XYZ file of C-alpha atoms in Angstrom:
652
model
C 102.763 161.920 -27.650
C 104.579 164.994 -27.255
C 107.991 163.410 -28.302
C 106.734 161.860 -30.942
C 105.253 165.026 -32.421
C 108.505 166.570 -32.181
C 110.332 163.729 -34.256
C 107.845 164.046 -36.978
C 108.332 168.034 -37.487
C 111.756 167.571 -37.443
C 111.418 164.769 -40.344
C 109.098 167.079 -42.169
C 111.550 169.801 -41.925
C 114.539 167.712 -42.586
C 112.997 166.161 -45.912
C 111.885 170.030 -47.300
C 115.238 171.337 -46.417
C 116.783 171.224 -49.652
C 113.558 173.289 -51.211
C 112.769 175.350 -48.074
C 113.860 178.104 -45.742
C 113.079 179.300 -42.388
C 112.796 182.438 -41.103
C 112.564 182.852 -37.184
C 110.044 185.463 -35.998
C 107.810 185.455 -38.751
C 105.954 183.364 -41.402
C 104.689 184.151 -44.843
C 101.044 185.164 -45.493
C 99.644 185.177 -49.250
C 96.432 187.143 -50.370
C 94.299 186.663 -53.040
C 92.307 189.258 -54.945
C 89.940 190.870 -52.947
C 91.140 189.824 -49.669
C 90.710 192.265 -46.285
C 93.968 193.365 -45.133
C 94.117 195.020 -41.687
C 96.366 198.008 -40.559
C 97.257 198.102 -36.908
C 98.830 200.865 -34.941
C 101.599 201.551 -32.567
C 102.157 204.078 -30.119
C 102.911 207.497 -30.814
C 106.748 208.189 -30.437
C 109.039 211.030 -30.756
C 112.787 211.561 -30.671
C 112.152 214.513 -28.650
C 110.702 213.180 -25.451
C 111.049 209.650 -25.795
C 107.455 209.018 -24.027
C 105.557 206.933 -26.118
C 101.621 207.467 -25.973
C 98.655 205.865 -27.111
C 97.371 206.468 -30.802
C 94.120 206.924 -29.620
C 94.908 209.497 -27.005
C 94.430 211.879 -29.880
C 91.177 212.581 -31.872
C 91.546 209.712 -34.829
C 89.074 207.711 -36.221
C 88.031 204.424 -34.482
C 87.223 201.197 -36.111
C 83.502 200.371 -36.018
C 84.283 197.219 -33.755
C 85.753 198.910 -31.181
C 89.526 199.337 -30.140
C 90.944 195.788 -29.642
C 94.780 195.273 -28.143
C 96.891 193.088 -29.732
C 98.571 190.408 -27.933
C 101.964 191.341 -26.533
C 105.274 189.789 -25.436
C 107.413 190.648 -22.436
C 109.459 192.810 -24.534
C 107.021 194.932 -26.308
C 105.572 195.787 -22.758
C 108.812 196.858 -21.473
C 109.547 198.701 -24.719
C 106.144 200.911 -24.309
C 104.590 199.487 -27.274
C 100.669 199.458 -27.538
C 99.416 197.982 -30.779
C 95.779 198.170 -31.394
C 93.512 197.631 -34.497
C 92.683 200.590 -36.638
C 89.946 201.774 -38.717
C 92.375 201.624 -41.948
C 91.400 198.648 -44.186
C 92.597 197.607 -47.357
C 91.678 194.758 -50.331
C 94.230 193.110 -51.853
C 94.826 194.817 -55.509
C 92.104 197.019 -55.102
C 93.262 200.364 -55.408
C 90.817 203.068 -53.857
C 90.191 206.070 -52.123
C 88.119 206.144 -49.152
C 86.618 208.241 -46.403
C 86.950 207.407 -42.742
C 85.485 209.705 -40.553
C 84.745 213.497 -39.421
C 85.878 214.674 -35.673
C 83.182 216.620 -33.440
C 84.254 220.055 -33.399
C 87.955 220.416 -31.474
C 87.781 221.422 -27.977
C 90.455 223.626 -26.294
C 92.068 220.130 -24.431
C 91.991 218.505 -28.322
C 93.507 221.308 -29.801
C 96.168 221.659 -26.804
C 97.155 218.202 -27.212
C 97.321 218.091 -31.120
C 99.522 221.245 -31.266
C 102.181 219.935 -28.458
C 102.335 216.430 -30.104
C 102.884 218.499 -33.689
C 105.525 220.450 -32.200
C 107.313 217.655 -30.229
C 107.780 216.011 -33.467
C 105.451 212.906 -32.690
C 105.149 210.437 -35.354
C 102.267 207.834 -36.319
C 103.685 204.367 -36.278
C 101.451 201.930 -38.706
C 102.115 198.283 -39.115
C 100.814 196.252 -42.182
C 101.177 192.342 -42.431
C 104.081 193.013 -39.510
C 105.813 196.002 -41.505
C 106.264 198.984 -40.545
C 104.952 202.172 -42.543
C 108.146 203.746 -44.809
C 107.879 207.237 -45.608
C 110.712 209.282 -47.776
C 111.673 212.720 -47.424
C 114.294 214.754 -49.103
C 116.710 217.019 -47.031
C 119.341 218.970 -48.981
C 118.744 216.813 -52.045
C 119.433 213.656 -50.181
C 116.398 210.893 -49.803
C 115.982 210.057 -46.307
C 113.765 206.872 -44.766
C 112.090 207.000 -41.962
C 109.438 204.792 -40.344
C 106.127 206.180 -39.640
C 104.451 209.692 -40.370
C 104.048 212.735 -38.562
C 100.773 213.852 -36.632
C 101.013 217.259 -38.097
C 103.801 219.732 -39.153
C 104.302 223.587 -38.338
C 105.652 225.885 -41.038
C 108.573 227.831 -40.467
C 107.775 231.566 -39.483
C 104.187 230.634 -38.779
C 102.211 230.067 -35.314
C 99.965 227.795 -36.927
C 99.820 223.880 -36.726
C 98.292 221.625 -39.607
C 97.009 217.910 -39.062
C 97.866 214.654 -41.035
C 94.405 213.835 -42.280
C 94.743 212.296 -45.765
C 97.139 209.103 -46.220
C 98.554 207.789 -49.425
C 99.632 204.451 -48.757
C 101.482 202.303 -51.550
C 101.217 198.344 -50.854
C 104.391 196.426 -52.688
C 103.191 193.039 -53.667
C 104.727 190.007 -54.941
C 102.847 187.204 -57.109
C 103.391 184.115 -55.483
C 102.846 180.750 -56.872
C 104.048 177.032 -56.936
C 104.499 176.258 -53.100
C 102.153 176.182 -50.122
C 103.088 177.284 -46.987
C 102.665 174.846 -43.805
C 102.675 176.583 -40.442
C 104.128 174.967 -37.685
C 102.819 176.733 -34.191
C 100.821 179.963 -33.886
C 100.758 183.089 -34.005
C 103.356 185.697 -35.535
C 106.091 184.079 -33.622
C 105.596 180.238 -35.501
C 107.822 178.698 -37.755
C 106.934 178.625 -41.113
C 108.354 175.750 -43.414
C 107.899 176.162 -47.203
C 107.117 172.677 -49.322
C 106.262 171.469 -52.645
C 102.441 171.224 -53.062
C 99.725 171.935 -55.500
C 100.630 175.088 -57.306
C 96.961 176.175 -57.967
C 96.111 175.995 -54.243
C 98.931 178.549 -53.678
C 98.542 181.465 -55.791
C 98.493 184.397 -54.299
C 100.341 187.647 -53.426
C 102.638 188.388 -50.679
C 103.138 191.907 -49.055
C 106.307 193.171 -49.293
C 106.664 196.839 -48.863
C 104.443 199.267 -46.990
C 105.050 203.094 -48.019
C 103.160 206.017 -46.849
C 102.677 209.951 -48.090
C 101.434 212.157 -45.409
C 99.312 215.194 -46.670
C 97.188 217.824 -44.935
C 93.931 218.348 -46.956
C 91.103 221.085 -45.799
C 87.480 219.270 -46.540
C 84.163 220.610 -46.537
C 83.120 219.317 -43.034
C 79.084 219.873 -43.543
C 79.620 217.895 -46.864
C 81.628 214.881 -45.601
C 79.525 213.983 -42.844
C 77.042 213.092 -44.899
C 79.106 209.786 -46.117
C 79.484 206.728 -44.405
C 82.955 204.804 -43.231
C 84.515 203.663 -46.242
C 82.493 205.286 -49.099
C 84.511 206.178 -51.820
C 86.005 209.906 -52.202
C 88.037 211.576 -55.226
C 91.816 210.961 -55.151
C 93.419 214.048 -54.157
C 97.148 215.542 -54.509
C 98.833 216.714 -51.655
C 98.208 220.664 -51.481
C 101.491 222.888 -51.066
C 99.318 226.016 -50.384
C 98.746 226.390 -46.620
C 95.090 227.701 -47.168
C 94.429 224.384 -48.611
C 95.916 222.254 -45.503
C 94.020 221.447 -42.196
C 94.696 223.946 -39.307
C 94.507 222.906 -36.254
C 92.504 225.344 -34.105
C 88.939 225.145 -32.063
C 85.743 224.449 -33.498
C 87.120 222.597 -36.267
C 85.987 219.512 -37.648
C 88.769 217.276 -39.174
C 88.462 214.775 -41.931
C 90.213 211.619 -42.226
C 90.684 210.165 -45.485
C 93.232 207.618 -47.147
C 93.833 206.130 -50.481
C 95.753 202.736 -51.306
C 97.816 201.854 -54.365
C 98.748 198.280 -54.728
C 102.046 197.907 -56.737
C 103.687 194.686 -58.584
C 107.422 194.260 -56.850
C 109.977 191.896 -58.013
C 111.050 191.625 -54.498
C 110.453 188.355 -52.742
C 109.394 187.891 -49.085
C 112.255 186.576 -47.323
C 113.959 189.836 -48.820
C 111.263 192.562 -47.842
C 112.837 193.486 -44.468
C 116.133 194.528 -46.608
C 114.614 197.938 -46.917
C 114.381 198.751 -43.380
C 118.029 197.072 -42.372
C 119.891 198.962 -45.113
C 123.371 198.862 -43.361
C 124.817 202.420 -43.302
C 128.718 203.093 -42.596
C 129.760 199.748 -43.074
C 133.272 201.440 -43.502
C 132.956 202.920 -39.933
C 132.098 199.636 -38.609
C 135.324 198.001 -40.214
C 137.211 200.514 -38.906
C 135.860 199.866 -35.631
C 137.333 196.664 -35.733
C 140.894 197.289 -37.370
C 141.097 199.959 -34.552
C 140.383 197.267 -31.738
C 142.754 194.761 -33.388
C 145.596 197.498 -33.078
C 144.930 198.103 -29.555
C 144.669 193.986 -29.264
C 148.143 193.637 -30.682
C 149.595 196.110 -28.805
C 148.660 194.717 -25.570
C 148.921 190.959 -26.515
C 152.807 192.547 -27.230
C 153.192 193.548 -23.667
C 151.784 190.482 -22.391
C 153.984 188.288 -24.641
C 156.819 190.272 -23.195
C 155.588 189.811 -19.404
C 155.273 185.954 -19.878
C 158.272 185.111 -22.278
C 161.160 187.389 -21.133
C 160.164 188.692 -17.827
C 158.600 186.295 -16.065
C 159.871 182.987 -17.463
C 163.354 184.607 -17.647
C 162.848 185.305 -13.475
C 161.482 181.897 -12.764
C 164.159 179.961 -14.887
C 166.884 181.659 -13.017
C 164.902 180.918 -9.770
C 164.664 177.256 -10.213
C 168.423 176.914 -11.277
C 169.519 177.888 -7.992
C 169.825 175.955 -4.848
C 168.195 176.128 -1.460
C 170.977 178.376 0.120
C 171.408 180.611 -2.932
C 167.447 180.904 -3.232
C 167.056 182.152 0.594
C 170.230 184.576 -0.322
C 168.289 185.459 -3.404
C 164.842 186.321 -1.869
C 166.810 188.943 0.194
C 168.191 190.305 -2.846
C 164.783 189.913 -4.888
C 162.203 192.890 -5.533
C 158.967 192.976 -7.138
C 156.250 190.570 -7.597
C 158.574 187.897 -5.872
C 158.463 189.888 -2.833
C 154.574 189.698 -2.007
C 154.474 185.756 -2.347
C 153.047 185.551 0.817
C 150.701 188.443 0.403
C 149.210 187.678 -2.918
C 146.314 185.552 -1.924
C 145.130 187.516 1.395
C 141.620 188.150 1.452
C 140.614 191.317 0.084
C 138.357 193.975 1.563
C 134.876 193.618 1.222
C 135.272 190.068 -0.246
C 131.382 189.458 0.085
C 130.560 192.144 -2.067
C 133.177 191.107 -4.882
C 132.198 187.914 -5.218
C 128.292 189.167 -5.242
C 129.740 191.215 -8.295
C 131.354 188.837 -9.805
C 128.754 186.064 -9.760
C 126.499 188.766 -11.598
C 128.878 189.671 -13.576
C 129.321 186.073 -15.108
C 125.451 185.838 -15.512
C 125.321 189.218 -17.599
C 128.357 188.323 -20.107
C 126.600 185.168 -20.543
C 123.306 186.702 -21.068
C 125.052 189.244 -23.773
C 126.896 186.444 -25.678
C 124.466 184.238 -25.921
C 121.726 186.561 -27.188
C 124.248 188.382 -29.565
C 125.521 185.199 -30.923
C 121.254 183.803 -31.627
C 121.133 187.500 -33.076
C 123.787 187.216 -35.498
C 122.605 184.164 -36.265
C 119.499 185.589 -37.448
C 117.390 184.420 -34.599
C 116.246 187.726 -33.405
C 113.986 188.892 -36.359
C 113.112 192.703 -36.396
C 109.896 190.894 -37.168
C 109.537 189.539 -33.630
C 109.195 193.123 -31.805
C 110.525 192.926 -28.346
C 111.846 189.154 -28.830
C 115.425 190.680 -28.077
C 114.662 192.284 -24.652
C 112.170 189.265 -24.066
C 115.352 186.886 -24.650
C 117.643 188.567 -22.946
C 115.224 188.555 -19.511
C 114.659 184.507 -20.312
C 118.534 184.131 -20.392
C 119.305 186.459 -17.281
C 116.691 184.243 -15.423
C 118.025 181.164 -16.218
C 121.822 182.237 -16.010
C 121.496 182.360 -12.250
C 122.674 178.899 -11.984
C 126.149 180.221 -13.316
C 125.845 183.249 -11.300
C 125.429 181.429 -8.080
C 128.245 178.892 -8.682
C 130.775 181.509 -9.829
C 130.269 183.562 -6.830
C 129.698 180.714 -3.906
C 132.806 179.061 -5.683
C 135.039 182.183 -5.205
C 133.785 182.587 -1.898
C 135.155 179.241 -0.677
C 138.478 180.051 -2.351
C 138.692 183.194 -0.327
C 137.305 182.305 2.918
C 138.270 178.067 2.842
C 134.821 177.407 3.759
C 131.374 177.018 2.391
C 130.100 178.786 5.544
C 127.407 181.426 4.621
C 126.687 180.306 0.986
C 123.125 180.894 0.989
C 123.434 184.291 2.248
C 125.628 185.154 -0.576
C 123.571 183.471 -3.106
C 120.355 185.161 -1.921
C 122.518 188.684 -2.304
C 123.784 187.510 -5.854
C 120.171 186.957 -6.871
C 119.366 190.479 -5.233
C 121.991 192.774 -6.138
C 121.757 193.293 -9.699
C 118.097 193.035 -10.185
C 117.575 195.389 -6.909
C 119.554 198.045 -8.691
C 117.361 197.971 -12.042
C 114.176 197.638 -9.754
C 115.194 200.992 -7.920
C 116.168 202.850 -11.084
C 112.982 201.194 -13.195
C 110.553 202.429 -10.292
C 111.766 205.718 -10.209
C 111.639 206.357 -14.092
C 108.094 204.515 -13.992
C 106.783 206.826 -11.684
C 107.927 209.810 -13.843
C 106.030 207.866 -16.816
C 102.856 207.469 -14.647
C 102.927 211.039 -14.129
C 103.263 211.554 -17.939
C 100.127 209.384 -19.105
C 102.748 207.612 -21.048
C 102.188 203.984 -22.625
C 106.114 203.398 -21.669
C 104.961 203.128 -17.997
C 105.246 199.276 -16.643
C 101.899 198.301 -15.619
C 101.431 197.635 -11.819
C 100.232 193.758 -13.418
C 103.661 193.469 -15.330
C 105.547 194.661 -11.887
C 104.142 191.569 -10.060
C 104.783 189.332 -13.332
C 108.362 190.277 -13.179
C 108.962 189.689 -9.262
C 106.916 186.310 -9.888
C 109.484 185.431 -12.507
C 112.361 186.504 -10.540
C 111.266 184.913 -7.435
C 110.326 181.586 -8.815
C 112.962 181.053 -11.354
C 116.360 183.394 -10.683
C 116.250 183.025 -7.122
C 115.941 178.895 -7.071
C 118.639 178.600 -10.033
C 121.069 181.032 -8.104
C 120.585 179.201 -5.193
C 120.898 175.930 -6.514
C 124.137 177.551 -8.455
C 125.430 177.982 -5.190
C 125.049 174.500 -3.860
C 126.715 172.964 -6.827
C 129.674 175.879 -6.067
C 129.741 174.137 -2.666
C 130.352 170.762 -4.111
C 132.966 171.916 -6.472
C 136.358 171.132 -6.027
C 137.828 174.255 -4.524
C 140.696 176.357 -5.970
C 143.840 175.931 -3.861
C 146.506 178.646 -3.376
C 150.030 177.563 -4.518
C 151.568 179.390 -1.992
C 150.964 180.018 2.096
C 149.793 183.346 3.163
C 151.607 184.928 6.125
C 149.747 185.986 9.030
C 151.450 189.681 9.327
C 150.439 191.680 5.873
C 153.789 193.104 4.302
C 154.037 197.005 4.134
C 153.386 198.248 0.780
C 155.877 201.016 -0.301
C 154.597 204.715 -0.915
C 153.997 205.364 -4.402
C 154.511 209.199 -6.084
C 151.166 208.790 -7.132
C 147.668 206.945 -6.417
C 147.157 203.385 -8.244
C 143.923 204.113 -8.766
C 144.576 206.997 -11.229
C 146.663 204.118 -13.527
C 143.414 201.715 -12.961
C 140.447 204.542 -14.064
C 142.867 205.600 -16.995
C 143.342 201.626 -18.023
C 139.401 201.530 -19.130
C 140.079 203.676 -22.101
C 141.325 200.694 -24.314
C 138.543 198.822 -24.024
C 136.208 202.060 -24.481
C 138.508 202.354 -27.678
C 137.355 199.184 -28.766
C 133.584 200.063 -28.262
C 132.898 203.958 -28.379
C 132.551 203.585 -32.381
C 129.674 200.638 -32.124
C 128.155 202.626 -29.243
C 127.084 205.498 -31.670
C 125.128 203.155 -33.667
C 123.771 201.335 -30.748
C 122.499 204.894 -29.246
C 121.051 205.819 -32.440
C 118.869 202.329 -32.862
C 117.704 203.271 -29.220
C 116.919 206.774 -29.087
C 116.622 207.657 -32.698
C 114.351 205.151 -33.615
C 116.173 203.371 -36.343
C 116.736 199.605 -36.691
C 120.095 198.119 -35.624
C 120.805 194.543 -37.146
C 124.217 194.560 -37.687
C 124.720 191.985 -35.375
C 127.264 190.325 -36.795
C 129.747 193.464 -36.490
C 128.664 193.663 -32.861
C 129.734 190.109 -32.011
C 133.027 190.472 -33.439
C 133.443 194.001 -31.452
C 132.121 192.086 -28.239
C 134.927 189.202 -28.732
C 137.602 191.950 -29.129
C 136.160 193.747 -26.097
C 136.629 190.593 -23.921
C 140.173 189.999 -25.139
C 141.204 193.626 -24.514
C 139.683 193.678 -20.752
C 141.375 190.457 -20.400
C 145.139 191.896 -21.458
C 144.424 195.422 -19.693
C 143.455 193.606 -16.420
C 146.703 191.368 -16.682
C 149.228 194.182 -17.407
C 147.679 196.339 -14.487
C 148.085 193.478 -12.260
C 151.136 192.840 -12.884
C 152.553 196.204 -12.738
C 150.923 196.688 -9.038
C 152.412 193.173 -8.015
C 155.956 194.808 -9.305
C 155.691 197.557 -7.038
C 154.646 195.157 -4.000
C 151.175 195.806 -4.237
C 149.634 192.667 -3.251
C 145.942 194.377 -3.421
C 145.292 193.580 -6.819
C 141.942 192.108 -6.297
C 139.496 194.950 -6.736
C 142.227 196.647 -8.752
C 142.190 193.869 -11.508
C 138.559 194.109 -11.406
C 138.032 197.820 -12.139
C 141.249 198.263 -14.471
C 138.787 196.597 -17.012
C 135.376 197.900 -15.228
C 136.364 201.627 -15.605
C 135.307 201.128 -19.177
C 131.675 201.467 -17.741
C 132.598 205.220 -16.637
C 133.754 206.218 -19.928
C 130.487 204.770 -21.620
C 128.404 206.640 -19.482
C 130.527 209.886 -19.976
C 130.094 208.767 -23.659
C 126.271 208.924 -22.984
C 126.250 212.485 -21.213
C 128.328 213.764 -24.645
C 125.580 211.981 -26.769
C 122.798 213.498 -24.894
C 124.079 216.875 -25.206
C 125.835 216.934 -28.668
C 123.659 214.010 -30.565
C 120.284 214.618 -28.701
C 119.707 218.247 -28.665
C 116.377 217.819 -30.049
C 115.618 216.029 -26.557
C 113.369 218.258 -24.675
C 112.005 218.514 -21.208
C 113.303 217.256 -17.721
C 111.426 214.147 -17.825
C 112.836 213.077 -21.300
C 116.555 213.903 -19.944
C 116.136 211.742 -16.782
C 114.890 208.773 -18.544
C 118.203 208.838 -20.392
C 120.102 209.239 -17.928
C 118.502 206.570 -15.693
C 118.528 203.968 -18.409
C 121.949 205.158 -19.563
C 123.184 204.356 -15.851
C 121.668 201.082 -15.906
C 123.515 200.316 -18.518
C 126.398 201.302 -17.550
C 126.414 199.229 -14.280
C 125.656 195.852 -16.470
C 128.889 196.889 -18.231
C 130.953 197.306 -15.364
C 130.181 194.272 -13.893
C 130.654 192.183 -16.898
C 133.813 193.873 -18.228
C 135.204 193.844 -14.512
C 134.091 190.222 -14.148
C 135.950 189.212 -17.586
C 139.224 190.987 -16.012
C 139.332 189.963 -12.677
C 138.755 186.284 -13.484
C 141.499 186.454 -16.123
C 143.968 188.228 -13.614
C 143.046 185.875 -10.858
C 144.353 182.712 -13.150
C 147.059 184.918 -14.253
C 148.396 185.309 -10.617
C 147.559 181.592 -9.911
C 149.787 180.587 -12.557
C 152.350 182.879 -11.802
C 152.906 182.182 -8.198
C 152.300 178.410 -8.949
C 155.796 178.322 -10.623
C 157.635 179.409 -7.590
C 158.846 177.235 -5.406
C 158.712 177.895 -1.796
C 159.920 175.933 1.495
């Protein structure tokens, strides 16, 4: 029955493909004149502390029916979002100015909290029809766009603080007629298909914009308390004089009011997010890509020389000799040809290498699939938390690839499948264990601060259950498949006695660590935009650029690792396994160093040890994930390069 339903849905979608569209993550809602529209509130956020708090932790007006939390997905909970209903209500195309409530006299604790949130630049984040409230401000003659509005403001050269208690909303609407919406699925995560239907039924208005102008207005509290919620009040102009603004101090009673204006707009519903996703610095993105291409062509030239001139020339000369001449030549040879009996010797800490490669395969797959889907438009900003939720689900299900890659490498190194279960368990626990320790430490800091960013205990158990019930079994199953796969045979025999490695003038690890600068060069410009999105509350939606940068990063990591591996073999250093991994994986060191640089020079407003520890903790977790992914790319490329190189040598 379910299969028939799916086929029917597919046929409906295909039949309407010519005159319809699909927007992942949301569907259109049309309103008639006078229809109620409910605004919601998200957590209070600040770029100074990065600690989100509940909207109702401050003395704001509460809705008559009580506070009700909206259903949230896994990503929203992990990001600290707490979306509640609010007392702000509008009626479609009805301009009005309304009274909300007057608080009881502020006590010492409330005054302290309001002043603290004001001076820490906390923003109130409102949502209407799934659109965040936009605020426009002018700085040095330039109009700057923000989401949300401040809790209050502190005038320069003054110790007083003033609360925002009057909001002037502008709702942009587009008249919609001629089509009707058929919703497949439920809730805001459903899929909308627009089909031809009765025009009269579909006449209505779409909300395509939501703007707010915040004001601080001092009211006569005694007079205002005689009003009831949603009683009309005169419209006010935002006062410029401080004596007409509402000061924050003990025993003050604060009156909250708002007014709303509906404005017709030519913007259509599919384009309503354009105002939020305006791409700034497009030239910088292209410069980053061109810079990466130059690095790639430079490295590709080196690899080309290695393969076509050096390696192929040596192999051709070697193969043209008879056996006696080869034996004589072997005594005179130097470089990579001398380590033929040691190049596939088992490396130190081989189990750890297999574990890290297995987890690296999983993280790389998760990153590639997520960014591809986001670039195709399936990670809509209208679906809050979907990007993080999708990444977690992909990570869980890619356990099968992690187990397969790790166990197959283990069989290749050891020559046997013995111990594959222990290895699979280690792969399943390695990166999640690191993430669990870091997030637990950070969570204790958030709990101590009473922040909504703290992960609830119930969510901890849910995440552990997802890991244990999905990730672990799939990793074990992937490991089992790895034991059944054909083992990779080494093309040459390994000598019983290891060959002595000649002394070098400088440590080889210096070259390995320095190699990370090349992959970092392809990444660092895009990192600035990503960090600004995460820590400065800006929207990041240039996933097309990010996909190109990711592909370039993969190519650079592969080329860097191959070149470094060949250089080590040329100086008779057969211990290439870990060096191939860290030649590209060392980019994580530069990413972490860049994050510290960003904290010092670009996040100067970040205040307090808790905020700094949160930033460093999340940056460290990101750097470890990047190390595993880039290190795996470099190692696997070098492994197949070395395998190909020595499979071309004829050995008795």
